[in-house]
Short mmCIF file of C-alpha atoms and ligand atoms in Angstrom, two decimals:
data_model
loop_
_atom_site.label_atom_id
_atom_site.label_comp_id
_atom_site.label_asym_id
_atom_site.label_seq_id
_atom_site.Cartn_x
_atom_site.Cartn_y
_atom_site.Cartn_z
CA MET A 226 -28.69 15.85 -2.72
CA THR A 227 -27.75 12.38 -1.54
CA LYS A 228 -30.07 11.12 1.14
CA THR A 229 -28.38 10.49 4.46
CA ILE A 230 -29.43 7.94 7.04
CA PHE A 231 -28.29 7.53 10.62
CA VAL A 232 -28.33 4.07 12.21
CA THR A 233 -28.05 4.17 15.99
CA ARG A 234 -26.16 0.88 16.25
CA GLN A 235 -24.72 -1.81 13.96
CA ILE A 236 -27.40 -4.06 12.50
CA PRO A 237 -26.88 -6.90 10.00
CA GLU A 238 -25.09 -5.55 6.95
CA ILE A 239 -27.67 -6.67 4.39
CA GLY A 240 -30.02 -3.70 4.87
CA ILE A 241 -27.16 -1.20 5.10
CA LYS A 242 -25.84 -2.52 1.80
CA MET A 243 -29.28 -2.19 0.18
CA LEU A 244 -29.35 1.47 1.19
CA ARG A 245 -25.79 2.14 0.06
CA ASP A 246 -26.46 0.39 -3.26
CA LYS A 247 -29.20 2.98 -3.81
CA GLY A 248 -26.55 5.67 -3.49
CA TYR A 249 -27.62 6.85 -0.04
CA THR A 250 -25.08 7.76 2.62
CA VAL A 251 -25.46 5.58 5.69
CA ASP A 252 -23.76 6.56 8.95
CA VAL A 253 -23.75 3.75 11.48
CA ARG A 254 -22.87 4.95 14.98
CA ASP A 255 -19.39 3.60 15.46
CA LYS A 256 -19.56 2.57 19.12
CA ASP A 257 -20.93 -0.83 19.95
CA SER A 258 -22.61 0.15 23.17
CA MET A 259 -26.09 1.28 23.97
CA PRO A 260 -26.21 5.04 23.35
CA THR A 261 -27.63 7.34 25.98
CA GLN A 262 -30.24 9.74 24.69
CA LYS A 263 -27.77 12.60 25.16
CA GLU A 264 -25.26 10.80 22.97
CA LEU A 265 -27.87 10.14 20.31
CA ILE A 266 -29.00 13.74 20.26
CA LYS A 267 -25.38 14.87 19.84
CA ALA A 268 -24.81 12.41 16.98
CA LEU A 269 -28.05 13.35 15.23
CA LYS A 270 -27.23 17.04 15.35
CA LYS A 271 -24.10 16.49 13.27
CA LYS A 272 -25.86 16.28 9.89
CA PRO A 273 -29.29 17.05 8.50
CA TYR A 274 -30.19 13.35 8.32
CA ASP A 275 -33.18 12.37 6.18
CA ALA A 276 -33.94 9.12 8.00
CA VAL A 277 -33.08 7.39 11.26
CA VAL A 278 -32.93 3.70 12.05
CA SER A 279 -33.58 3.26 15.77
CA LEU A 280 -33.47 0.28 18.08
CA LEU A 281 -35.94 -0.81 20.74
CA THR A 282 -33.47 0.39 23.37
CA ASP A 283 -33.59 3.98 22.04
CA THR A 284 -36.16 6.38 23.43
CA VAL A 285 -37.58 7.97 20.31
CA ASP A 286 -39.48 10.99 21.55
CA ALA A 287 -39.96 14.73 21.04
CA LYS A 288 -36.36 15.49 22.11
CA LEU A 289 -34.97 13.19 19.46
CA PHE A 290 -37.32 14.48 16.75
CA GLU A 291 -36.22 17.99 17.73
CA ALA A 292 -32.54 17.09 17.38
CA VAL A 293 -32.98 15.95 13.79
CA SER A 294 -35.92 17.91 12.42
CA SER A 295 -34.79 17.09 8.86
CA ALA A 296 -35.63 13.37 9.33
CA LYS A 297 -39.16 12.63 8.25
CA ILE A 298 -38.98 8.88 8.76
CA PHE A 299 -37.80 6.77 11.70
CA VAL A 300 -37.68 3.00 11.24
CA ASN A 301 -37.45 0.90 14.39
CA TYR A 302 -35.34 -2.22 13.93
CA ALA A 303 -37.85 -4.33 15.90
CA SER A 304 -41.38 -5.65 15.75
CA GLY A 305 -42.37 -3.75 18.88
CA TYR A 306 -42.29 0.04 18.87
CA ASP A 307 -43.32 0.89 22.42
CA ASN A 308 -40.06 2.88 22.64
CA VAL A 309 -41.37 5.33 20.05
CA ASP A 310 -43.75 8.21 20.76
CA THR A 311 -45.90 7.66 17.68
CA ILE A 312 -48.42 10.33 18.69
CA GLU A 313 -45.69 12.97 18.86
CA ALA A 314 -44.30 11.73 15.54
CA THR A 315 -47.70 12.01 13.86
CA LYS A 316 -48.13 15.53 15.22
CA ARG A 317 -44.83 16.46 13.58
CA GLY A 318 -45.64 14.70 10.29
CA ILE A 319 -42.93 12.09 10.90
CA ILE A 320 -43.49 8.57 9.61
CA ILE A 321 -42.72 5.67 11.93
CA ALA A 322 -42.22 2.18 10.57
CA ASN A 323 -41.17 -1.05 12.24
CA ALA A 324 -39.62 -4.32 11.07
CA PRO A 325 -42.13 -7.10 11.74
CA ALA A 326 -40.32 -9.73 9.69
CA ILE A 327 -42.27 -12.97 9.27
CA SER A 328 -39.24 -14.92 10.39
CA THR A 329 -39.22 -13.02 13.70
CA SER A 330 -42.53 -14.69 14.60
CA GLU A 331 -40.91 -18.03 13.89
CA ALA A 332 -37.79 -17.17 15.88
CA VAL A 333 -39.74 -15.81 18.86
CA ALA A 334 -42.12 -18.78 18.82
CA GLU A 335 -39.14 -21.15 18.78
CA HIS A 336 -37.56 -19.30 21.69
CA THR A 337 -40.86 -19.50 23.55
CA PHE A 338 -40.75 -23.27 23.12
CA ALA A 339 -37.10 -23.38 24.14
CA LEU A 340 -38.06 -21.68 27.42
CA MET A 341 -41.12 -23.91 27.94
CA LEU A 342 -39.20 -27.11 27.33
CA SER A 343 -36.26 -25.97 29.41
CA LEU A 344 -38.59 -25.25 32.32
CA ALA A 345 -40.41 -28.55 31.97
CA ALA A 346 -37.22 -30.61 31.66
CA ARG A 347 -35.22 -28.43 34.11
CA ILE A 348 -32.47 -28.07 31.52
CA VAL A 349 -30.71 -25.07 33.03
CA GLU A 350 -30.54 -26.46 36.57
CA ALA A 351 -29.33 -29.79 35.22
CA ASP A 352 -26.69 -28.17 33.02
CA GLU A 353 -25.35 -26.27 36.02
CA PHE A 354 -25.31 -29.49 38.07
CA VAL A 355 -23.13 -31.22 35.47
CA ARG A 356 -20.83 -28.23 35.06
CA ARG A 357 -20.26 -28.05 38.82
CA GLY A 358 -19.00 -31.62 38.78
CA LYS A 359 -21.94 -32.91 40.77
CA TYR A 360 -22.90 -35.65 38.34
CA LYS A 361 -21.80 -38.93 39.87
CA GLY A 362 -23.96 -41.32 37.85
CA TRP A 363 -27.55 -41.97 36.85
CA GLU A 364 -30.02 -41.28 39.63
CA PRO A 365 -33.58 -42.55 39.67
CA MET A 366 -34.88 -39.48 41.49
CA ASN A 367 -32.77 -36.67 40.10
CA PHE A 368 -34.20 -33.69 38.22
CA ILE A 369 -37.68 -35.03 37.85
CA GLY A 370 -39.45 -32.55 35.68
CA THR A 371 -42.72 -32.62 33.87
CA ASP A 372 -43.80 -33.35 30.32
CA ILE A 373 -45.76 -30.96 28.17
CA LEU A 374 -47.68 -33.52 26.10
CA GLY A 375 -51.40 -33.19 26.77
CA LYS A 376 -50.96 -30.04 28.87
CA THR A 377 -52.91 -26.84 28.28
CA LEU A 378 -51.04 -23.93 26.77
CA GLY A 379 -52.72 -20.58 27.40
CA LEU A 380 -51.83 -17.77 25.05
CA ILE A 381 -52.45 -14.19 26.05
CA GLY A 382 -52.34 -12.53 22.66
CA ALA A 383 -52.88 -14.33 19.39
CA GLY A 384 -51.31 -12.10 16.78
CA ARG A 385 -48.44 -13.15 14.51
CA ILE A 386 -46.27 -14.60 17.26
CA GLY A 387 -49.03 -16.13 19.38
CA SER A 388 -50.40 -17.85 16.26
CA GLN A 389 -47.00 -19.28 15.43
CA VAL A 390 -46.64 -20.61 18.99
CA ALA A 391 -50.07 -22.25 18.61
CA HIS A 392 -48.92 -23.77 15.32
CA TYR A 393 -45.88 -25.40 16.96
CA ALA A 394 -47.99 -26.43 19.97
CA ARG A 395 -49.93 -28.92 17.87
CA GLY A 396 -46.77 -30.89 17.20
CA PHE A 397 -46.12 -31.14 20.93
CA GLY A 398 -49.63 -32.40 21.65
CA LEU A 399 -50.60 -29.36 23.66
CA LYS A 400 -54.17 -28.19 23.98
CA VAL A 401 -54.23 -24.50 23.10
CA ILE A 402 -56.52 -21.90 24.62
CA TYR A 403 -56.18 -18.20 23.94
CA THR A 404 -57.51 -14.78 24.63
CA ASP A 405 -57.21 -11.62 22.60
CA LEU A 406 -59.26 -8.50 21.97
CA LYS A 407 -60.95 -10.34 19.15
CA ARG A 408 -61.25 -13.92 17.98
CA ASN A 409 -58.71 -15.26 15.51
CA ASP A 410 -60.43 -17.70 13.11
CA GLN A 411 -57.12 -18.86 11.70
CA ILE A 412 -55.65 -20.00 15.03
CA GLU A 413 -58.92 -21.80 15.80
CA LYS A 414 -59.01 -23.58 12.44
CA GLU A 415 -55.32 -24.34 12.06
CA SER A 416 -54.30 -25.06 15.64
CA GLY A 417 -57.63 -26.05 17.18
CA ALA A 418 -57.26 -23.24 19.71
CA THR A 419 -60.21 -22.35 21.94
CA PHE A 420 -61.07 -18.71 22.58
CA TYR A 421 -61.78 -17.28 26.02
CA ALA A 422 -62.89 -13.72 26.48
CA THR A 423 -60.66 -12.84 29.44
CA PRO A 424 -57.06 -13.42 30.56
CA GLU A 425 -58.44 -14.68 33.89
CA GLU A 426 -59.99 -17.71 32.20
CA ILE A 427 -56.66 -18.52 30.57
CA LEU A 428 -54.72 -18.09 33.81
CA ARG A 429 -57.04 -20.42 35.72
CA GLN A 430 -56.93 -23.22 33.17
CA ALA A 431 -53.48 -23.21 31.62
CA ASP A 432 -50.49 -25.30 32.66
CA ILE A 433 -48.25 -22.99 30.66
CA VAL A 434 -49.14 -19.34 30.09
CA SER A 435 -47.31 -17.52 27.32
CA LEU A 436 -47.56 -13.77 26.72
CA HIS A 437 -47.79 -12.36 23.20
CA VAL A 438 -49.35 -8.93 23.53
CA PRO A 439 -47.67 -5.61 22.74
CA LEU A 440 -46.78 -3.26 25.59
CA MET A 441 -49.44 -0.57 25.88
CA ASP A 442 -51.05 1.27 28.81
CA SER A 443 -53.69 -1.46 28.86
CA THR A 444 -51.18 -4.34 29.01
CA LYS A 445 -48.72 -2.88 31.55
CA HIS A 446 -48.78 -5.16 34.63
CA LEU A 447 -51.45 -7.30 32.99
CA ILE A 448 -49.85 -10.07 35.04
CA ASN A 449 -49.91 -8.74 38.59
CA ALA A 450 -50.07 -10.35 42.05
CA GLU A 451 -53.81 -10.87 41.83
CA ARG A 452 -53.62 -12.59 38.45
CA LEU A 453 -50.57 -14.67 39.40
CA ALA A 454 -52.63 -16.01 42.30
CA MET A 455 -55.21 -17.26 39.78
CA MET A 456 -52.66 -19.51 38.09
CA LYS A 457 -52.26 -23.19 38.84
CA LYS A 458 -49.54 -24.08 41.34
CA ASN A 459 -47.84 -26.29 38.76
CA ALA A 460 -48.03 -23.66 36.00
CA PHE A 461 -45.18 -22.02 34.12
CA LEU A 462 -45.26 -18.44 32.86
CA VAL A 463 -43.30 -17.51 29.74
CA ASN A 464 -42.67 -13.96 28.57
CA THR A 465 -41.05 -13.27 25.21
CA ALA A 466 -43.12 -10.11 24.65
CA ARG A 467 -42.22 -7.07 26.77
CA GLY A 468 -41.04 -6.98 30.38
CA PRO A 469 -43.47 -4.46 31.88
CA ILE A 470 -46.44 -6.71 30.98
CA ILE A 471 -45.51 -8.54 34.19
CA ASP A 472 -45.23 -6.87 37.59
CA GLU A 473 -41.79 -8.35 38.19
CA VAL A 474 -41.76 -7.72 41.96
CA ALA A 475 -45.03 -9.65 42.23
CA LEU A 476 -43.57 -12.39 40.05
CA VAL A 477 -40.53 -12.82 42.32
CA GLU A 478 -42.89 -13.21 45.28
CA ALA A 479 -45.03 -15.74 43.39
CA LEU A 480 -41.95 -17.75 42.40
CA LYS A 481 -40.52 -17.61 45.93
CA ASN A 482 -43.80 -18.70 47.51
CA LYS A 483 -44.37 -21.35 44.84
CA THR A 484 -47.66 -19.72 43.86
CA ILE A 485 -46.58 -20.87 40.39
CA ALA A 486 -43.97 -23.47 39.47
CA GLY A 487 -41.62 -21.44 37.30
CA ALA A 488 -41.07 -18.73 34.73
CA GLY A 489 -39.10 -18.35 31.51
CA LEU A 490 -38.30 -14.73 30.80
CA ASP A 491 -36.62 -13.22 27.77
CA VAL A 492 -37.67 -9.68 28.70
CA PHE A 493 -37.61 -7.75 31.96
CA GLU A 494 -39.59 -4.93 33.46
CA PHE A 495 -36.58 -2.65 33.91
CA GLU A 496 -34.18 -4.26 31.46
CA PRO A 497 -31.29 -4.63 31.47
CA LYS A 498 -31.78 -4.49 35.27
CA LEU A 499 -33.52 -7.33 37.07
CA VAL A 500 -35.64 -6.78 40.16
CA LYS A 501 -34.18 -7.91 43.46
CA GLY A 502 -34.29 -11.62 44.06
CA LEU A 503 -35.06 -12.72 40.50
CA MET A 504 -31.55 -13.90 39.70
CA LYS A 505 -31.35 -16.02 42.85
CA LEU A 506 -34.38 -18.14 42.04
CA GLU A 507 -33.89 -21.63 40.69
CA ASN A 508 -37.32 -21.94 39.15
CA VAL A 509 -36.72 -19.21 36.61
CA ILE A 510 -34.87 -19.19 33.29
CA LEU A 511 -33.52 -15.86 32.10
CA THR A 512 -32.38 -14.96 28.59
CA PRO A 513 -31.22 -11.47 27.54
CA HIS A 514 -33.98 -10.36 25.11
CA ILE A 515 -32.78 -12.66 22.33
CA ALA A 516 -36.00 -14.33 21.21
CA SER A 517 -35.81 -12.82 17.73
CA ALA A 518 -32.04 -13.30 17.46
CA SER A 519 -31.96 -15.96 14.77
CA ASP A 520 -29.75 -15.27 11.77
CA THR A 521 -32.74 -15.52 9.41
CA ALA A 522 -34.91 -13.19 11.46
CA ARG A 523 -32.30 -10.51 12.06
CA ASN A 524 -31.30 -10.43 8.38
CA GLU A 525 -34.93 -10.14 7.33
CA MET A 526 -35.45 -7.32 9.82
CA SER A 527 -32.46 -5.50 8.34
CA ARG A 528 -33.91 -5.94 4.83
CA LEU A 529 -37.29 -4.64 5.98
CA VAL A 530 -35.72 -1.54 7.50
CA ALA A 531 -34.10 -0.80 4.12
CA ASP A 532 -37.34 -1.56 2.21
CA ASN A 533 -39.20 1.00 4.31
CA ILE A 534 -36.62 3.73 3.86
CA ILE A 535 -36.25 3.10 0.13
CA ALA A 536 -40.04 3.14 -0.34
CA PHE A 537 -40.25 6.44 1.54
CA PHE A 538 -37.45 8.08 -0.45
CA GLU A 539 -39.08 6.86 -3.68
CA GLY A 540 -42.33 8.59 -2.74
CA LYS A 541 -44.25 5.44 -1.74
CA ILE A 542 -45.92 4.54 1.52
CA PRO A 543 -43.46 2.52 3.62
CA PRO A 544 -44.85 -1.03 3.83
CA ASN A 545 -44.55 -1.16 7.62
CA LYS A 546 -45.73 2.33 8.49
CA VAL A 547 -47.39 2.21 11.91
CA ASN A 548 -48.73 5.76 12.40
C1 GLV B 292 -37.99 -7.55 19.80
O1 GLV B 292 -38.30 -7.55 20.95
C2 GLV B 292 -38.77 -6.91 18.78
O2 GLV B 292 -39.75 -6.21 19.09
O3 GLV B 292 -38.43 -7.08 17.59
#
């Protein structure tokens, strides 16, 4: 029997082609909108699918596993897999894999820098000023920002992405400090980063704080009102990890009261919704969860998804199995 795979939304063609070239049937959900869970369940009940490719916006839980009990592997087209109930999957003997493409670390690290530099140089405010026709000539006192050379970059999380950010930071002349559950010799050797045992030490010292931890019970609201108050008044906070790591209501207050100088956010606590007041603030830059959206990264993610499914169907352990 031909293996059949359901993909919850269009992803770059390269991985789909790899699967079809193997002779598998691939059904890509034909609507380009975010499916509700009800819709997904309905679609999955149509055929006894052998594998499912999910997205980080899909809630992959017992109800979904129930709807397609024939599928013994779910591959999440993302590095993060906090949307997947891996414990429930393991209980049911279902394999979960993700797509942590190397180029996604590069893309996310580049986006992190784009946010940092845009905050420091006030790029978004300045762009809006020009577009609104307000630019009447060079001004000695207009849009005075800050430079990042010689500043301290504090990384909370020093895995693949945090390490890549540290790597780029050297070129910008930033001093890097970091915290993680354990020390990372490589980041210390290659990027001269200094380890601190707690996030509090990072928050107190850094001029720019960048978050690179996964979302777990222990990292939810890691950045709350109390911790925001520990940051320097001139500090920027950048989040390209997961929204709920920051208590967004507390962040709006901190930005309003100038407890910190600004924030660059690619992810949101209740995305796609933003908490009240966030959009009105001038000292915040908002991008719609696109940090990994480089052509290279997204194609590599698509290839990885296919690699994992092919490995599984060929009786091997999927290279990115997470449970
Ligand atoms: C994006 O957020 C990802 O986890 O790949």
